[in-house]
CSV table of C-alpha atoms in Angstrom, one decimal:
chain,number,residue,atom,x,y,z
A,1,GLY,CA,0.1,-0.4,0.5
A,2,ALA,CA,0.8,4.1,0.1
A,3,VAL,CA,3.2,5.3,1.9
A,4,VAL,CA,3.9,8.7,4.0
A,5,SER,CA,6.6,9.3,5.9
A,6,GLN,CA,7.1,11.9,8.2
A,7,HIS,CA,10.2,13.2,9.8
A,8,PRO,CA,11.4,14.3,12.1
A,9,SER,CA,9.0,11.8,15.3
A,10,ARG,CA,10.4,13.5,17.4
A,11,VAL,CA,10.9,18.0,18.3
A,12,ILE,CA,12.1,19.0,21.0
A,13,CYS,CA,13.2,22.7,21.1
A,14,LYS,CA,12.4,26.2,23.4
A,15,SER,CA,10.3,29.0,22.6
A,16,GLY,CA,10.6,31.2,19.8
A,17,THR,CA,12.3,28.7,17.9
A,18,SER,CA,10.4,27.4,13.8
A,19,VAL,CA,10.2,24.2,13.6
A,20,LYS,CA,9.9,22.5,10.4
A,21,ILE,CA,8.3,18.9,10.0
A,22,GLU,CA,8.5,17.1,6.6
A,23,CYS,CA,5.7,15.0,4.8
A,24,ARG,CA,6.3,12.5,2.1
A,25,SER,CA,4.7,10.9,0.2
A,26,LEU,CA,7.6,7.2,-0.5
A,27,ASP,CA,5.8,5.6,-3.5
A,28,PHE,CA,2.6,8.7,-5.4
A,29,GLN,CA,2.2,11.0,-5.9
A,30,ALA,CA,-0.1,13.1,-4.0
A,31,THR,CA,-1.6,16.0,-5.7
A,32,THR,CA,-2.9,17.0,-1.9
A,33,MET,CA,-1.4,16.8,1.2
A,34,PHE,CA,-2.9,17.6,4.3
A,35,TRP,CA,-2.3,18.5,7.6
A,36,TYR,CA,-4.3,17.5,11.5
A,37,ARG,CA,-2.9,18.4,14.9
A,38,GLN,CA,-4.1,16.0,17.6
A,39,PHE,CA,-4.2,16.7,21.5
A,40,PRO,CA,-4.1,14.4,24.3
A,41,LYS,CA,-7.2,12.4,24.0
A,42,GLN,CA,-8.9,14.2,21.1
A,43,SER,CA,-9.4,14.3,18.3
A,44,LEU,CA,-7.3,15.3,15.2
A,45,MET,CA,-8.4,19.1,13.5
A,46,LEU,CA,-8.1,19.4,10.3
A,47,MET,CA,-5.9,22.0,10.3
A,48,ALA,CA,-5.0,23.2,6.3
A,49,THR,CA,-5.3,22.1,3.2
A,50,SER,CA,-2.4,21.9,0.8
A,51,ASN,CA,-2.2,21.5,-3.1
A,52,GLU,CA,1.2,20.6,-5.3
A,53,GLY,CA,2.4,24.4,-6.5
A,54,SER,CA,-0.7,27.2,-4.7
A,55,LYS,CA,-1.5,28.2,-1.7
A,56,ALA,CA,-2.8,26.3,1.4
A,57,THR,CA,-6.2,26.6,2.4
A,58,TYR,CA,-6.7,27.2,6.2
A,59,GLU,CA,-9.4,26.6,8.3
A,60,GLN,CA,-11.6,28.7,10.4
A,61,GLY,CA,-9.0,29.8,13.4
A,62,VAL,CA,-6.0,28.7,12.5
A,63,GLU,CA,-3.4,31.0,12.3
A,64,LYS,CA,-1.7,30.9,8.9
A,65,ASP,CA,1.4,32.5,9.6
A,66,LYS,CA,1.7,30.6,12.5
A,67,PHE,CA,1.8,27.5,10.6
A,68,LEU,CA,3.4,28.0,7.4
A,69,ILE,CA,2.6,25.4,4.6
A,70,ASN,CA,5.1,24.5,1.3
A,71,HIS,CA,3.7,21.3,-1.0
A,72,ALA,CA,7.0,22.4,-3.3
A,73,SER,CA,6.6,18.7,-5.1
A,74,LEU,CA,4.0,16.4,-5.7
A,75,THR,CA,6.0,14.0,-3.1
A,76,LEU,CA,7.4,16.4,-0.5
A,77,SER,CA,4.5,18.9,1.6
A,78,THR,CA,6.3,20.7,5.1
A,79,LEU,CA,4.6,22.9,7.7
A,80,THR,CA,6.8,25.1,9.8
A,81,VAL,CA,5.8,26.5,13.2
A,82,THR,CA,7.0,29.4,13.5
A,83,SER,CA,8.1,31.4,16.7
A,84,ALA,CA,6.7,28.2,18.6
A,85,HIS,CA,5.6,28.5,22.3
A,86,PRO,CA,4.9,25.9,24.6
A,87,GLU,CA,0.4,25.9,23.6
A,88,ASP,CA,2.1,24.8,19.8
A,89,SER,CA,2.8,21.3,21.9
A,90,SER,CA,1.3,18.9,20.1
A,91,PHE,CA,1.2,15.4,17.8
A,92,TYR,CA,0.9,17.0,14.4
A,93,ILE,CA,-0.2,14.1,11.7
A,94,CYS,CA,-0.3,14.4,7.3
A,95,SER,CA,-2.6,12.4,5.2
A,96,ALA,CA,-2.5,12.3,1.7
A,97,ARG,CA,-4.3,11.3,-1.0
A,98,ASP,CA,-4.0,9.3,-4.3
A,99,GLY,CA,-5.6,11.1,-7.1
A,100,ARG,CA,-7.3,14.6,-7.8
A,101,GLY,CA,-11.0,13.4,-6.2
A,102,ALA,CA,-13.3,13.7,-9.6
A,103,GLY,CA,-16.7,12.5,-9.4
A,104,GLY,CA,-17.3,14.5,-5.8
A,105,VAL,CA,-16.1,11.1,-4.2
A,106,PRO,CA,-13.5,11.0,-1.5
A,107,ASP,CA,-10.0,9.1,-2.7
A,108,THR,CA,-8.0,7.5,-0.6
A,109,GLN,CA,-5.6,8.8,2.3
A,110,TYR,CA,-3.4,7.5,3.6
A,111,PHE,CA,-1.5,8.9,7.5
A,112,GLY,CA,1.7,9.0,7.8
A,113,PRO,CA,2.7,8.9,11.3
A,114,GLY,CA,3.1,12.0,13.4
A,115,THR,CA,5.1,14.3,14.5
A,116,ARG,CA,5.6,14.9,18.5
A,117,LEU,CA,6.5,18.4,19.1
A,118,THR,CA,7.1,19.8,22.6
A,119,VAL,CA,8.0,23.4,23.9
A,120,LEU,CA,9.9,23.7,26.3
B,1,ALA,CA,-21.4,21.5,10.4
B,2,GLN,CA,-20.9,18.4,11.2
B,3,SER,CA,-20.0,16.3,14.4
B,4,VAL,CA,-19.2,12.9,15.4
B,5,THR,CA,-19.4,11.0,18.4
B,6,GLN,CA,-18.0,8.3,19.4
B,7,PRO,CA,-19.4,7.4,22.7
B,8,ASP,CA,-16.9,5.3,24.4
B,9,ILE,CA,-14.1,6.8,25.3
B,10,HIS,CA,-12.2,3.1,26.6
B,11,ILE,CA,-13.7,-0.3,26.2
B,12,THR,CA,-12.2,-3.6,27.6
B,13,VAL,CA,-12.8,-7.3,25.8
B,14,SER,CA,-11.6,-10.2,26.4
B,15,GLU,CA,-9.9,-11.9,23.4
B,16,GLY,CA,-11.8,-13.6,21.0
B,17,ALA,CA,-14.7,-12.0,22.4
B,18,SER,CA,-17.3,-9.9,20.0
B,19,LEU,CA,-16.6,-6.2,20.0
B,20,GLU,CA,-18.6,-3.2,18.7
B,21,LEU,CA,-17.3,0.5,18.5
B,22,ARG,CA,-20.2,2.5,17.9
B,23,CYS,CA,-19.7,5.2,15.6
B,24,ASN,CA,-23.2,8.3,16.0
B,25,TYR,CA,-22.7,11.0,12.7
B,26,SER,CA,-24.3,14.4,12.8
B,27,TYR,CA,-25.8,15.7,8.7
B,28,GLY,CA,-28.5,16.4,7.4
B,29,ALA,CA,-27.6,13.9,4.3
B,30,THR,CA,-25.8,10.3,3.8
B,31,PRO,CA,-22.0,11.1,3.9
B,32,TYR,CA,-19.5,9.8,3.0
B,33,LEU,CA,-17.8,7.2,6.3
B,34,PHE,CA,-14.2,5.7,7.4
B,35,TRP,CA,-13.9,3.6,10.4
B,36,TYR,CA,-9.5,3.5,11.1
B,37,VAL,CA,-7.0,2.1,13.5
B,38,GLN,CA,-4.0,3.9,15.4
B,39,SER,CA,-1.2,2.2,16.9
B,40,PRO,CA,1.7,3.7,18.1
B,41,GLY,CA,4.2,4.6,15.7
B,42,GLN,CA,2.1,4.2,12.9
B,43,GLY,CA,0.2,6.0,10.9
B,44,LEU,CA,-3.6,6.1,11.4
B,45,GLN,CA,-5.0,3.1,9.3
B,46,LEU,CA,-7.9,2.9,6.8
B,47,LEU,CA,-9.6,0.0,8.4
B,48,LEU,CA,-13.2,0.7,5.7
B,49,LYS,CA,-15.8,2.9,4.2
B,50,TYR,CA,-18.7,3.9,3.4
B,51,PHE,CA,-19.7,5.3,0.2
B,52,SER,CA,-23.8,4.3,-0.9
B,53,GLY,CA,-24.8,0.7,-2.1
B,54,ASP,CA,-25.0,-2.4,0.4
B,55,THR,CA,-24.8,-1.0,3.7
B,56,LEU,CA,-23.0,-3.5,5.8
B,57,VAL,CA,-19.2,-3.4,4.9
B,58,GLN,CA,-16.4,-5.7,4.3
B,59,GLY,CA,-13.0,-4.2,5.7
B,60,ILE,CA,-9.5,-5.1,6.2
B,61,LYS,CA,-8.3,-7.6,9.2
B,62,GLY,CA,-11.9,-9.3,9.9
B,63,PHE,CA,-13.9,-5.5,10.1
B,64,GLU,CA,-16.6,-4.7,9.1
B,65,ALA,CA,-19.4,-2.0,10.0
B,66,GLU,CA,-22.5,-1.2,9.8
B,67,PHE,CA,-23.8,1.7,8.1
B,68,LYS,CA,-27.6,2.4,9.8
B,69,ARG,CA,-29.4,6.0,8.2
B,70,SER,CA,-32.9,6.0,11.0
B,71,GLN,CA,-30.0,5.6,13.8
B,72,SER,CA,-27.5,7.8,11.7
B,73,SER,CA,-24.6,5.5,13.4
B,74,PHE,CA,-22.6,3.4,11.6
B,75,ASN,CA,-20.5,0.7,13.9
B,76,LEU,CA,-17.4,-0.5,13.4
B,77,ARG,CA,-18.2,-4.4,14.6
B,78,LYS,CA,-15.6,-8.5,14.6
B,79,PRO,CA,-16.5,-11.0,15.6
B,80,SER,CA,-13.2,-12.2,16.9
B,81,VAL,CA,-10.4,-10.3,18.5
B,82,HIS,CA,-7.5,-11.0,18.9
B,83,TRP,CA,-4.6,-9.3,20.7
B,84,SER,CA,-3.1,-7.6,18.1
B,85,ASP,CA,-6.1,-5.7,17.8
B,86,ALA,CA,-5.4,-3.0,20.6
B,87,ALA,CA,-5.1,0.1,19.2
B,88,GLU,CA,-7.5,3.5,19.3
B,89,TYR,CA,-10.2,3.6,16.9
B,90,PHE,CA,-11.7,6.2,15.1
B,91,CYS,CA,-14.8,6.7,12.7
B,92,ALA,CA,-14.7,9.8,10.9
B,93,VAL,CA,-16.9,11.3,7.7
B,94,ASP,CA,-16.4,13.2,4.5
B,95,THR,CA,-19.0,15.2,4.3
B,96,GLY,CA,-18.6,17.3,0.4
B,97,GLY,CA,-16.3,14.4,-1.4
B,98,GLY,CA,-13.6,16.7,-1.0
B,99,ASN,CA,-11.6,14.4,1.4
B,100,LYS,CA,-12.6,17.1,4.5
B,101,LEU,CA,-13.0,14.7,7.5
B,102,THR,CA,-13.9,15.4,10.7
B,103,PHE,CA,-13.2,12.5,13.0
B,104,GLY,CA,-14.6,11.1,15.6
B,105,THR,CA,-12.7,11.4,19.5
B,106,GLY,CA,-11.7,8.3,18.6
B,107,THR,CA,-11.8,4.8,21.2
B,108,GLN,CA,-9.1,3.5,22.5
B,109,LEU,CA,-9.0,-0.5,23.4
B,110,LYS,CA,-6.9,-3.2,25.4
B,111,VAL,CA,-7.7,-6.7,24.9
B,112,GLU,CA,-7.1,-8.8,27.6
B,113,LEU,CA,-5.4,-12.3,27.4
C-alpha cells in the first residue's frame, strides 16, 4: 500500500524558535496533502489543505502566519511552526491522497505516523 | 456543521470475544463514512469505508461496519478480537467528497488475554 512518512518523529525545541516538519509520499504522487493536529485524548483536527504548487487553505481559527505550509513537489509538503510556544506542543499528522477527487467521491487518504512537538 | 460522536472512550474486551465500537454522526445527508485504526508509532490505517450501496461493508483485518441511516450510525464490529487489535479507533466523515475529514474523539481498545 501507499506509504507516507514524516520527519522528524519527535522534536523538542525552545520557545521562540521555528520547527519544520516534513511529510513525504514515498511511492505515489500526492497532489493534495492535509495537516492535522491531535491533542492528547482528543480527535484529529484538520489544520490545512495543501495543494502542490499553490497556497495552502487553512481551516478557520488556524493562524497561517504561525503554521507555514509549503507543498513544492508532488511528494513533499512541509509544515513550519514559527516562533513556537508551549501551547503549540502537540502531535502533528499529515496525510496524502492519491487522486484528484474526481466525481466528488473521496480519494483514499494515507496518513503519516505523526510528529510529536514539545516546546519548552 | 457536521460532527462525529464516539461515545466510548475506552473499551476492554477479552481476546476471542466480539467487539462493537459505536459511531454516530450529525449531518443532514448521508456522508462518506470511514473507520481508521491508530497504533503507536504508526499512521492511521483505513479499516473500511462506506460511500453508497450495501450498508454492511467489509474491511481489513476481519472488521465490518454497518451503516444505519435511521440511527445516523456507523458501528464497527469484529466477531473475534485478537490481542493485536489493541489500538485507538477513529470514526470519520467526509460530507462534501473533498477529502476534508471530521474525526470522532476515538475509542481506545484494550484486549485482555
